[in-house]
Short mmCIF file of C-alpha atoms in Angstrom, two decimals:
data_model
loop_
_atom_site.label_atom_id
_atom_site.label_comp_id
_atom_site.label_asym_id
_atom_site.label_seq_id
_atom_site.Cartn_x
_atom_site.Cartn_y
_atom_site.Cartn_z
CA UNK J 520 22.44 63.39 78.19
CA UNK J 521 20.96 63.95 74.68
CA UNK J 522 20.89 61.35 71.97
CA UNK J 523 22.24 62.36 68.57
CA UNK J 524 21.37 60.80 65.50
CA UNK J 525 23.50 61.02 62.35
CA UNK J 526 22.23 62.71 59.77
CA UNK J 527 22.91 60.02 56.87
CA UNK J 528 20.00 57.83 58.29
CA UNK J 529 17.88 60.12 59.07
CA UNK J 530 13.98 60.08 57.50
CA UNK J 531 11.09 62.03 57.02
CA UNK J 532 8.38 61.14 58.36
CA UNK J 533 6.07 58.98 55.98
CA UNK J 534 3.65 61.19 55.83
CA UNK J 535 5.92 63.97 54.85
CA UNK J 536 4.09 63.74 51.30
CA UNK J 537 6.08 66.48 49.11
CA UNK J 538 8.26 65.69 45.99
CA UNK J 539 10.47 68.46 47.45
CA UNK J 540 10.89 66.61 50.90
CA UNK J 541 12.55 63.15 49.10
CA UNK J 542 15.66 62.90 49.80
CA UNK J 543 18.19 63.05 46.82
CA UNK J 544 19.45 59.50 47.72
CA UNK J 545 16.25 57.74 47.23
CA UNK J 546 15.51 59.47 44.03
CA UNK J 547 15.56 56.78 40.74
CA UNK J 548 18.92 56.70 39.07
CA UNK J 549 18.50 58.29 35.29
CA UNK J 550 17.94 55.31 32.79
CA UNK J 551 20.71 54.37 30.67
CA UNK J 552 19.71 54.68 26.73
CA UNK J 553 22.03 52.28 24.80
CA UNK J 554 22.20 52.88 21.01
CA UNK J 555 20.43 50.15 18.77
CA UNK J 556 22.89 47.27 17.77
CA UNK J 557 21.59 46.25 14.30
CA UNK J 558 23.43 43.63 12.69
CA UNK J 559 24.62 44.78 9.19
CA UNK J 560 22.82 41.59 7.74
CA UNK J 561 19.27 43.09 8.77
CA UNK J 562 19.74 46.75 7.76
CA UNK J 563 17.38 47.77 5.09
CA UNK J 564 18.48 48.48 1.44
CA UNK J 565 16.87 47.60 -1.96
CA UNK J 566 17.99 44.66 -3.79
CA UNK J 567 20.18 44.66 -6.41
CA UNK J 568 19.36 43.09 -9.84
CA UNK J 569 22.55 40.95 -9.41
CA UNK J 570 21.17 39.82 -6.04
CA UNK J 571 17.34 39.03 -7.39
CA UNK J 572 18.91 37.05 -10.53
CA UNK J 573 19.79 33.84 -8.55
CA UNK J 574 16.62 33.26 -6.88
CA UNK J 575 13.83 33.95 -10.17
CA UNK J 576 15.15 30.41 -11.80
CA UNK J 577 11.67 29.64 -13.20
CA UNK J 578 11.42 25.38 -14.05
CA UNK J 579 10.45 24.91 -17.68
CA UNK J 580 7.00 22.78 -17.46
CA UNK J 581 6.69 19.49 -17.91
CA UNK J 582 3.70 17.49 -19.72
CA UNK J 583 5.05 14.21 -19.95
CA UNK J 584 3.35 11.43 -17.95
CA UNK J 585 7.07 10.56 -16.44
CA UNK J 586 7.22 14.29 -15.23
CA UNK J 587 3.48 13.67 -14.24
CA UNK J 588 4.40 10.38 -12.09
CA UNK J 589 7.56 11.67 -10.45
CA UNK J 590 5.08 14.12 -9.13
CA UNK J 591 3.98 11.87 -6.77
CA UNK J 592 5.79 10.97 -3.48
CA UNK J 593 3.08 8.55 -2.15
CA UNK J 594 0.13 6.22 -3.15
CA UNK J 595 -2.41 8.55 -2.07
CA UNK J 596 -0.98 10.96 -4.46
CA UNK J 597 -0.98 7.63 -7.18
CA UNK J 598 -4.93 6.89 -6.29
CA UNK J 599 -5.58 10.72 -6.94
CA UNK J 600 -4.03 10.81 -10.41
CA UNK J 601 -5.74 7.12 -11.08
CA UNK J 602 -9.55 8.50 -10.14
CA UNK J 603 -9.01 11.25 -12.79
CA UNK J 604 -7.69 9.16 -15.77
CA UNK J 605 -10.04 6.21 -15.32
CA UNK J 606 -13.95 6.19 -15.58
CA UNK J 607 -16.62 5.98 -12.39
CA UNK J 608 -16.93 1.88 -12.88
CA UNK J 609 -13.58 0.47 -13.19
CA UNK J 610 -11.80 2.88 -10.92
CA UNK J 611 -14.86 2.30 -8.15
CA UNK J 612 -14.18 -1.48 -8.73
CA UNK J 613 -10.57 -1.18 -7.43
CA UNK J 614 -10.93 0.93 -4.76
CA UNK J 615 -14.45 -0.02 -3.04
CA UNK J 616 -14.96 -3.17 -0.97
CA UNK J 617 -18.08 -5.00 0.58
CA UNK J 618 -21.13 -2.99 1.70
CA UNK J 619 -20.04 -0.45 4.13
CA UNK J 620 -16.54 -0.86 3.66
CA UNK J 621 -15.76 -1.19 7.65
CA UNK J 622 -13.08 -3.88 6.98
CA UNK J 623 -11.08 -1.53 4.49
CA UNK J 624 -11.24 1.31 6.19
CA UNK J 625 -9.92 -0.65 9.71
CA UNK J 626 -7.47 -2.39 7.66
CA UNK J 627 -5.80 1.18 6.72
CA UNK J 628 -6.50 2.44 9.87
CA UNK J 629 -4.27 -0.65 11.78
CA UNK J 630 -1.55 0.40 10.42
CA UNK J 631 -1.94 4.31 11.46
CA UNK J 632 -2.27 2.76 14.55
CA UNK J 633 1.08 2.00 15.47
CA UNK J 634 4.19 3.45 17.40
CA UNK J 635 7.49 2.87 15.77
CA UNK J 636 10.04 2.50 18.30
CA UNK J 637 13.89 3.61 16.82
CA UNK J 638 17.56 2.35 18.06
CA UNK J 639 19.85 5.28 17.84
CA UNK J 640 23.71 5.23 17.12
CA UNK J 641 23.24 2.29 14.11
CA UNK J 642 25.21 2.05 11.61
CA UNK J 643 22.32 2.41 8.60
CA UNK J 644 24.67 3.83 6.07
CA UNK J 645 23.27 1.05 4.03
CA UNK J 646 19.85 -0.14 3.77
CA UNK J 647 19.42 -4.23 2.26
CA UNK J 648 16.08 -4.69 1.77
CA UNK J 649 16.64 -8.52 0.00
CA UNK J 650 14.60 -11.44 1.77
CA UNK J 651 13.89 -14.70 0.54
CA UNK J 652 10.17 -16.23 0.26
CA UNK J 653 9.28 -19.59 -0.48
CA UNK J 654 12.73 -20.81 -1.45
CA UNK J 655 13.91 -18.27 -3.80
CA UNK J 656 15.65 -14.49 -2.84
CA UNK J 657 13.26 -11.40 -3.64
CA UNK J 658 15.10 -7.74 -4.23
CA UNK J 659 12.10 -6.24 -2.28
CA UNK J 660 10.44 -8.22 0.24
CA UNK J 661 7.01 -7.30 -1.47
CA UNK J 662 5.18 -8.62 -4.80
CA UNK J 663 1.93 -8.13 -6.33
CA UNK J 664 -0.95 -9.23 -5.75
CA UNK J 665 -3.67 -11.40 -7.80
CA UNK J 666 -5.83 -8.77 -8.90
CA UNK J 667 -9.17 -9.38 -11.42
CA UNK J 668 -10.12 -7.90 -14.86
CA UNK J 669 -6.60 -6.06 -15.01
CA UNK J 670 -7.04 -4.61 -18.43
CA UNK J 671 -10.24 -2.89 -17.76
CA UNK J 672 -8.25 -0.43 -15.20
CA UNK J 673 -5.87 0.78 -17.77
CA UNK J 674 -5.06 -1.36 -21.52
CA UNK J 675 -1.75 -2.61 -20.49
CA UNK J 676 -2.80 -4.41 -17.41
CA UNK J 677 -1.30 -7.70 -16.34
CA UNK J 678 1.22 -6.88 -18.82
CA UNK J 679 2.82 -3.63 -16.98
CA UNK J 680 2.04 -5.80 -13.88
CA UNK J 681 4.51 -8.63 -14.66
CA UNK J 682 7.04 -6.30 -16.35
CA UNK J 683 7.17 -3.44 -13.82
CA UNK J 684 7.74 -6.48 -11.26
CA UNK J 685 10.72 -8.36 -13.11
CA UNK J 686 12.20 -5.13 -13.71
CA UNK J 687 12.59 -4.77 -9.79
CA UNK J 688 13.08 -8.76 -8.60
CA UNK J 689 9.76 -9.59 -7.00
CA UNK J 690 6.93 -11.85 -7.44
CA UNK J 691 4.38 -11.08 -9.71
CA UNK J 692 0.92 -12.82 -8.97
CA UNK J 693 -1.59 -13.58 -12.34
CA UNK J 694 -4.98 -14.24 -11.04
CA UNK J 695 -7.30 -17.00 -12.06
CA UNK J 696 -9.65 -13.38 -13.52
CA UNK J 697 -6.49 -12.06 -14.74
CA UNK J 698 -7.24 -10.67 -18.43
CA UNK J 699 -4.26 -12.15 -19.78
CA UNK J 700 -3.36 -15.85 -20.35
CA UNK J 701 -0.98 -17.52 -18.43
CA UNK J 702 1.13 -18.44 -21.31
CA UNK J 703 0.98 -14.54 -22.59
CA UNK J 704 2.08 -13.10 -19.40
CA UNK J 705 5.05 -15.79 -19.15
CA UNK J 706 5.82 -14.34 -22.75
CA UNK J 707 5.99 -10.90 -21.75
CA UNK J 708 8.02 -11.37 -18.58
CA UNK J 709 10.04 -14.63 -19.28
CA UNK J 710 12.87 -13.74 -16.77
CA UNK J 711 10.06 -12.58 -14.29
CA UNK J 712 9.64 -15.17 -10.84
CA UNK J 713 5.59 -16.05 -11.85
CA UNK J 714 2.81 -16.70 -9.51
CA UNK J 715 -0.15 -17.97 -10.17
CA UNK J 716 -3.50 -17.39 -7.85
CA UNK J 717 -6.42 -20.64 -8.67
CA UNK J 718 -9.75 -20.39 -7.98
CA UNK J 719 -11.01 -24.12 -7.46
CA UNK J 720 -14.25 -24.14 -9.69
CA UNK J 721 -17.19 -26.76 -9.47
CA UNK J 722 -15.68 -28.14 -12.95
CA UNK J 723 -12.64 -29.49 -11.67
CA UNK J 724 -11.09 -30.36 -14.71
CA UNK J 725 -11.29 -27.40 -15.51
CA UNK J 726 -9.20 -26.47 -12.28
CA UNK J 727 -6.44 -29.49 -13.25
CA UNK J 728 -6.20 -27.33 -16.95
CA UNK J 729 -5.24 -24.21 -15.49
CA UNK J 730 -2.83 -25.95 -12.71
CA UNK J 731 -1.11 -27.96 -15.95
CA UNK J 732 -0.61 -24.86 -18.01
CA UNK J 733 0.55 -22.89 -14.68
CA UNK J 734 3.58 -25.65 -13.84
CA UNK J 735 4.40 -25.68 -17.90
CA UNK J 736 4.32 -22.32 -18.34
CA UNK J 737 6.95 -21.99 -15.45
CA UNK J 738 5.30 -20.65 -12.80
CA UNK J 739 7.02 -21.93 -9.32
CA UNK J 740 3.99 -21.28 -6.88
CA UNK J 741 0.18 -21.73 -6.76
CA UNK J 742 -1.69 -19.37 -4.50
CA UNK J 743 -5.12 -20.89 -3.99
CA UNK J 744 -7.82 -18.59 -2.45
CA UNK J 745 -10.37 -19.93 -0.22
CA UNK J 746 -12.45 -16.82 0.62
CA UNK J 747 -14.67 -16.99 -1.88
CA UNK J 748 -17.44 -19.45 -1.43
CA UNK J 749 -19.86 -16.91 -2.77
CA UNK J 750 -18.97 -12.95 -3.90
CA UNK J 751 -19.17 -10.02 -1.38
CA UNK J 752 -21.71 -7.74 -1.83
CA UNK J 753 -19.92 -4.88 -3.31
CA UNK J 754 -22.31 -2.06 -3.61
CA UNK J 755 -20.36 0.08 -5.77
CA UNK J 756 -20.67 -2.01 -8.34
CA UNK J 757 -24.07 -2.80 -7.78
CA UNK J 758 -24.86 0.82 -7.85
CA UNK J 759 -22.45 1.76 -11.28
CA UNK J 760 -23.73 -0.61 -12.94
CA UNK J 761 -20.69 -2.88 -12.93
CA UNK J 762 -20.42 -5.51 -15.91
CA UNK J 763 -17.83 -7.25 -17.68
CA UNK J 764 -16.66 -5.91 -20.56
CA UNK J 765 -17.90 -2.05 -19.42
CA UNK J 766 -20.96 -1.22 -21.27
CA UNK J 767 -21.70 1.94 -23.15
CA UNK J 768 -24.79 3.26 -21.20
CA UNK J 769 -25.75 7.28 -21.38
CA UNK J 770 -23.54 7.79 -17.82
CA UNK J 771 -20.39 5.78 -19.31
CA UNK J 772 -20.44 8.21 -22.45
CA UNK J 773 -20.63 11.38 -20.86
CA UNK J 774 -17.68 9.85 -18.50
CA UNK J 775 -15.43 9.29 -21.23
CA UNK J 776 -15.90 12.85 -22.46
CA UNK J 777 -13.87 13.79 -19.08
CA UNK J 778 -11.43 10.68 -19.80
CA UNK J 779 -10.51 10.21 -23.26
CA UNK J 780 -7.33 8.40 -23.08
CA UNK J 781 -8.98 5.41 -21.16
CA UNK J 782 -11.35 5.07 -23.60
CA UNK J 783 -9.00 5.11 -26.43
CA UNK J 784 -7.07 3.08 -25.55
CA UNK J 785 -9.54 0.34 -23.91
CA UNK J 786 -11.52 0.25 -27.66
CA UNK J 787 -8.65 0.23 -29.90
CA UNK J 788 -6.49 -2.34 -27.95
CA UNK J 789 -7.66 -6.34 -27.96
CA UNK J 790 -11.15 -6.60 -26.46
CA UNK J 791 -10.61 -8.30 -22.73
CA UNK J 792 -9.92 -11.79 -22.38
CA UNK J 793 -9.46 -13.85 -19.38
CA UNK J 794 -6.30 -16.23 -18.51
CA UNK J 795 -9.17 -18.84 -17.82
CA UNK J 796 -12.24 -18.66 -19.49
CA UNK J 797 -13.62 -17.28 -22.85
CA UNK J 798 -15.34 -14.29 -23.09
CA UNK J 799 -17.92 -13.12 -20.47
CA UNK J 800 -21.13 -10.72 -19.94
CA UNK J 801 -22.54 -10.42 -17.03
CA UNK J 802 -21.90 -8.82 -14.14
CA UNK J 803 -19.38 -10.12 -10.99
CA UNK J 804 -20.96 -11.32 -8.82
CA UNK J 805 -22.76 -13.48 -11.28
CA UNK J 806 -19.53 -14.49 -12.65
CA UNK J 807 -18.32 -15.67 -9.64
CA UNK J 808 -21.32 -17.53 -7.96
CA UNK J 809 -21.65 -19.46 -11.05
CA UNK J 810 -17.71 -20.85 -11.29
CA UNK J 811 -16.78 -20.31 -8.01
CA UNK J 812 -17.38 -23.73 -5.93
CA UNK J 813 -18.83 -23.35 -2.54
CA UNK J 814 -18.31 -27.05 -1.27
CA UNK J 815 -14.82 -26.37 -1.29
CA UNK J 816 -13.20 -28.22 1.98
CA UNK J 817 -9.63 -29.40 3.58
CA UNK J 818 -10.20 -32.28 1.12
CA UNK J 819 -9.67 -30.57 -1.75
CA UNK J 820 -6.58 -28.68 -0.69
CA UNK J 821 -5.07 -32.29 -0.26
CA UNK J 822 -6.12 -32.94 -3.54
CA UNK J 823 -4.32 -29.65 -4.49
CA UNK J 824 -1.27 -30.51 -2.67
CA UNK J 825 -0.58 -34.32 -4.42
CA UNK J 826 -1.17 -32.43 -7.65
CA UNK J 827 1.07 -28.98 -7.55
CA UNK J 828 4.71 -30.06 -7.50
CA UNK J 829 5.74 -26.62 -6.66
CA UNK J 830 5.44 -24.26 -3.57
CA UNK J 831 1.43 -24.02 -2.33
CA UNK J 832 0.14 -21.09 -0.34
CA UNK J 833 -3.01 -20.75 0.80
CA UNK J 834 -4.53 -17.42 0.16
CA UNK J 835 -7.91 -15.77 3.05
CA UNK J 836 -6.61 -17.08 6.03
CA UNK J 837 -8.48 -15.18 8.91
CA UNK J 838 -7.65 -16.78 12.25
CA UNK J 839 -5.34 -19.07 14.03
CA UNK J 840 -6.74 -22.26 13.61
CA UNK J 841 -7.23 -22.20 9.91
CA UNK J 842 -3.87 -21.03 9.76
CA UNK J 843 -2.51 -23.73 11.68
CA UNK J 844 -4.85 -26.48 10.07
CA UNK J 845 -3.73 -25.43 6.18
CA UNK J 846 0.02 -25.95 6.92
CA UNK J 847 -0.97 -29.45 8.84
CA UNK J 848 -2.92 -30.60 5.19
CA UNK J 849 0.43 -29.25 3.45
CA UNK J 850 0.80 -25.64 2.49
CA UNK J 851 4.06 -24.12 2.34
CA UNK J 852 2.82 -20.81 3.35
CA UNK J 853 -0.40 -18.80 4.10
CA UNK J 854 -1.55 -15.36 3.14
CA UNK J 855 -3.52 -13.26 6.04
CA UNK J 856 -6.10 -12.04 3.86
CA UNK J 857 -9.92 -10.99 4.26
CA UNK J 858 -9.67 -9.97 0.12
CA UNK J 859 -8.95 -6.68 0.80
CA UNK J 860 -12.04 -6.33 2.41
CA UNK J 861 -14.28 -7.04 -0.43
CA UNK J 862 -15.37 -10.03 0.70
CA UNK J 863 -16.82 -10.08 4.40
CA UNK J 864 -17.32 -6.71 6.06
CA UNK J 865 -16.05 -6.91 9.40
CA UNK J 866 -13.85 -9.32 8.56
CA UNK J 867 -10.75 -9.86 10.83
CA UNK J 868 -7.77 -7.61 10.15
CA UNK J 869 -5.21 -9.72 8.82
CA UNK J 870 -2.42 -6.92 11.10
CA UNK J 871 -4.27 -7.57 13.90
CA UNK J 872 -3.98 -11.22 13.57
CA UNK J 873 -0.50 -11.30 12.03
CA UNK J 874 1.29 -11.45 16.11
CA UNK J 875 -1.13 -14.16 16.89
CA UNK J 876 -0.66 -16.48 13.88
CA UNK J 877 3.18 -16.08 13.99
CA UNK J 878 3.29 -16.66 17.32
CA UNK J 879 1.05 -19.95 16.87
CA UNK J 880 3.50 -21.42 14.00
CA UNK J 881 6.33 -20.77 15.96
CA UNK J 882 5.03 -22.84 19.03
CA UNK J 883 4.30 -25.83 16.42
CA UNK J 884 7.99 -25.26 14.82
CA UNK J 885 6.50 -24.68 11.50
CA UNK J 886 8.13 -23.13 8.78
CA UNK J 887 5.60 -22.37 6.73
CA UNK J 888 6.00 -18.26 5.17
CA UNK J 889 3.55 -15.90 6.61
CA UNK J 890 2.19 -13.30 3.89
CA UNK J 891 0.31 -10.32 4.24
CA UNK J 892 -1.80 -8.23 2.41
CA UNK J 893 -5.02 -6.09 2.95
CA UNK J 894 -4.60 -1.60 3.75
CA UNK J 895 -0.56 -1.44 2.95
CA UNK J 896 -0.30 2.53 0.70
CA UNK J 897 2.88 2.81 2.23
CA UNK J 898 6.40 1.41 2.33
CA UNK J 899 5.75 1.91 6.22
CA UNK J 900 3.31 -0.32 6.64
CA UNK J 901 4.93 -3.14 5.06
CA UNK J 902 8.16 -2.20 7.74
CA UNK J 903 5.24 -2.83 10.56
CA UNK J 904 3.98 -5.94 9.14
CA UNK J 905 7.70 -7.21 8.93
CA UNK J 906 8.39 -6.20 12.29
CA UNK J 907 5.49 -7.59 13.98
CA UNK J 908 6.60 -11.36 12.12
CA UNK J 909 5.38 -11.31 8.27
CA UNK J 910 7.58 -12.81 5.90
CA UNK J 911 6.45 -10.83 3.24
CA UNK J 912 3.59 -8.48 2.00
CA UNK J 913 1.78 -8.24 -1.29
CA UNK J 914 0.54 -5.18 -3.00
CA UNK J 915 -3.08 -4.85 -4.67
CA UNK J 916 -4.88 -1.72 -4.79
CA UNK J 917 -1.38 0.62 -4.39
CA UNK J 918 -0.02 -1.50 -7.62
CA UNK J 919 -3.55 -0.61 -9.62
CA UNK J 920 -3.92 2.88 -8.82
CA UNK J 921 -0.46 3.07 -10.07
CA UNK J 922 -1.29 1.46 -13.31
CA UNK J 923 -4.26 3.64 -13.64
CA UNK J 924 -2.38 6.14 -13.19
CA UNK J 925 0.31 5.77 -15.82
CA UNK J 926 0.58 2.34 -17.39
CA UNK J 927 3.52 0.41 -16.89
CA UNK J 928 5.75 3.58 -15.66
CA UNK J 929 2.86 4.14 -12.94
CA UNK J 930 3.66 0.90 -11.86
CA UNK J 931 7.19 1.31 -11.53
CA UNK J 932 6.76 4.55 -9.73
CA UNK J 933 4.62 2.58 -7.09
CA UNK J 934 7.57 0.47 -6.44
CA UNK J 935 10.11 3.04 -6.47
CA UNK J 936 8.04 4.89 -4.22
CA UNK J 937 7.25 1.81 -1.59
CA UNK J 938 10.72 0.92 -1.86
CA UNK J 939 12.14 4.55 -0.62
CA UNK J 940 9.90 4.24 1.74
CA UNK J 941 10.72 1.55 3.08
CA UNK J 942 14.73 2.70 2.74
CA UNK J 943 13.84 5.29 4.38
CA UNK J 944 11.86 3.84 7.66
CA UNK J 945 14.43 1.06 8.25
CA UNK J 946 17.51 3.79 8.25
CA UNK J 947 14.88 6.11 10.95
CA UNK J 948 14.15 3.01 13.19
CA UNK J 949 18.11 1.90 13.19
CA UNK J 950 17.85 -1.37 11.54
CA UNK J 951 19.86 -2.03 8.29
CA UNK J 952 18.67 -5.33 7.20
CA UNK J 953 15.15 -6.94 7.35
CA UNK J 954 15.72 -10.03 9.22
CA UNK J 955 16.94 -7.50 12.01
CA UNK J 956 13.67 -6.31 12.23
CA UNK J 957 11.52 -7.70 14.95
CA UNK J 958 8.13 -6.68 17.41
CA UNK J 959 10.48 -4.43 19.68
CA UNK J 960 10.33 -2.12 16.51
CA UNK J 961 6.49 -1.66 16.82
CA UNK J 962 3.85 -0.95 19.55
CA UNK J 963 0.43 -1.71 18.76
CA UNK J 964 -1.50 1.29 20.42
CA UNK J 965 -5.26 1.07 21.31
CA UNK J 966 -7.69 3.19 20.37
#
């Protein structure tokens, strides 16, 4: 009996190897050509003038120095406009530090080198940024710093300083080099909350003078400094030239030619004077290793405390035990400082040390404030300093390259801008007030 095999499944052999011997089922179905689906929105067609009219809305220019200073949406942007308007010496003065400048540059760099860690599903529909410091509330849990020779940075100096600062409900700081008197800057912001910053000199009565007209003229703390034994080297000044009042050499005349207004206005305002001493020449560091007192011990800060009636922080605290030590002899609060690195290079950073030194006061019950200052240019890092236990933060540089940078509105725009900042970080990370900030909002990474 024969085998039949149905046709259907029937194959050529594989070898068969003609186009003419495939059979018709295993030929490729015919591809399917759709027709393009172009949404109407993406068709070509030339614009109509109707259509252009809305978009060419050209902005009329603006010259003013308010237009100028709204420019800017951060410090950086602040410290650029400042190094244009101000000559070489000054502006090299406020933004250099002690030889190699190691300690500034880490002190920045510490607070680049965190990880903010946000709460989700907050309710940060309003952001209170109010904290009390040393008794009394603060709008802004910043102030400003003690900062040197003011006036020589831009003509309005301690004056914008003090203003700018009442204006927005936070400390201002006058410094024992400020170039305005104590009683002058009182004048000019009366309704102002007034620091004062003391060097202790050799001539202590001199010292007892200042302290006198600092408690009459109504300022409620003293901020004594204790980093200073003798100055830093700070080489930009060596190598500028750096004296006090600026002196008219060949290379400060052809840099006024490129900065006019700073000029201007420093020789036809009052020549500098100092809120503690009569006129000076000589350079810095001269000025301060001849006043400055390098015997300076914990004796004289208890001599400091049974004089000053008012609140007494201590001001270049760089580790644990001097912090704990200054609050045993009596100070009210202490400021992690290494002077903004001008003093020591490779000092301590005072954000490193902040977890350390809160941590240490804590575990002794002390209730002494914990200030910060040293790298802040943003309303960030002040969040991170907060976070990680500070009780408040203080503003040098990022208030003077505001000031260089436009006077007393420059100033204000550093606030504003710290402040929205600030607004702005505390809404991302889910926290709505700062005592709800704590060191679960920050991780410290390592490099």
């Amino acid at each position: 009996m024969t085998d039949t095999l149905d046709p259907k499944i029937t194959a050529e052999p594989a070898n068969a190897g003609s186009d003419q011997n495939v059979t018709r089922q295993q030929q490729p179905a015919p591809a399917v050509v759709l027709p393009s689906l172009v949404p109407p929105a993406l068709k070509r067609r030339i614009p109509k003038v109707s259509d252009l009219a809305p978009l060419m809305q050209f902005k009329k220019p603006e010259f003013s120095k308010t237009a100028r200073l709204k420019r800017a949406s951060t410090i950086w942007e602040l410290r650029d406009m400042a190094k244009r308007r101000t000559p070489q010496a000054p502006f090299d003065y406020t933004d250099g530090a002690a030889e190699e400048e190691i300690t500034l540059r880490r002190a920045r760099q510490a607070f680049q080198d965190i990880e903010f860690r946000p709460g989700i599903l907050r309710d940060v529909s309003r952001i209170d940024l109010r904290t009390e410091i040393l008794g009394k509330e603060s709008r802004l849990p910043f102030g400003i710093a003690p900062t040197g020779f003011t006036r020589m940075m831009q003509s309005e100096g301690e004056y914008a300083g003090s203003q700018a600062a009442e204006a927005a409900g936070i400390p201002y700081t006058l410094s024992t080099m400020g170039t305005a008197s104590i009683e002058d800057v009182a004048t000019a912001a009366p309704n102002g909350r007034n620091w004062f910053q003391l060097y202790l000199w050799t001539d202590r009565d001199r010292s007892l003078e200042l302290i006198e007209r600092a408690a009459k003229a109504g300022n409620d703390t003293l901020m004594v400094t204790v980093d200073t034994a003798v100055a830093g080297a700070r080489l930009r000044d060596v190598r500028n030239g750096m004296t006090i009042p600026p002196a008219l050499t060949i290379k400060t005349v052809l840099d006024a030619s490129y900065r006019p207004a700073w000029w201007f206005n420093f020789l036809t305002h009052e020549p500098l004077t100092f809120a503690s001493l009569s006129r000076y020449t000589g350079t810095v560091a001269d000025l301060i290793n001849s006043m400055f007192d390098p015997t300076l011990t914990y004796e004289d800060l208890d001599w400091l405390r049974e004089t000053w009636k008012g609140k007494l922080v201590v001001k270049g605290i760089q580790t644990v035990e001097d912090a704990r030590r200054v609050v045993d002899h009596g100070a009210d609060g202490i400021i992690l400082s290494n002077h903004g690195g001008r003093q020591l290079d490779r000092a301590p950073i005072p954000f490193h040390l902040l977890p350390e030194v809160t941590t240490a006061l804590k575990a002794d019950n002390s209730e002494a404030a914990v200030i910060l200052d040293t790298g802040i240019m943003s309303g960030a890092d002040i969040v991170a300093a907060l976070a990680l236990g500070a009780d408040f933060a203080l503003i040098g540089r990022a208030y003077l390259y505001g000031l260089m940078a436009g006077g007393r509105e420059g100033v204000d725009r550093t606030i504003q801008i710290l402040e929205k900042d600030m607004t702005r970080t505390m809404a991302l990370l889910g926290v709505s007030k700062v005592e709800d900030l704590n060191p679960d909002h920050v991780r410290l990474l390592q490099r």
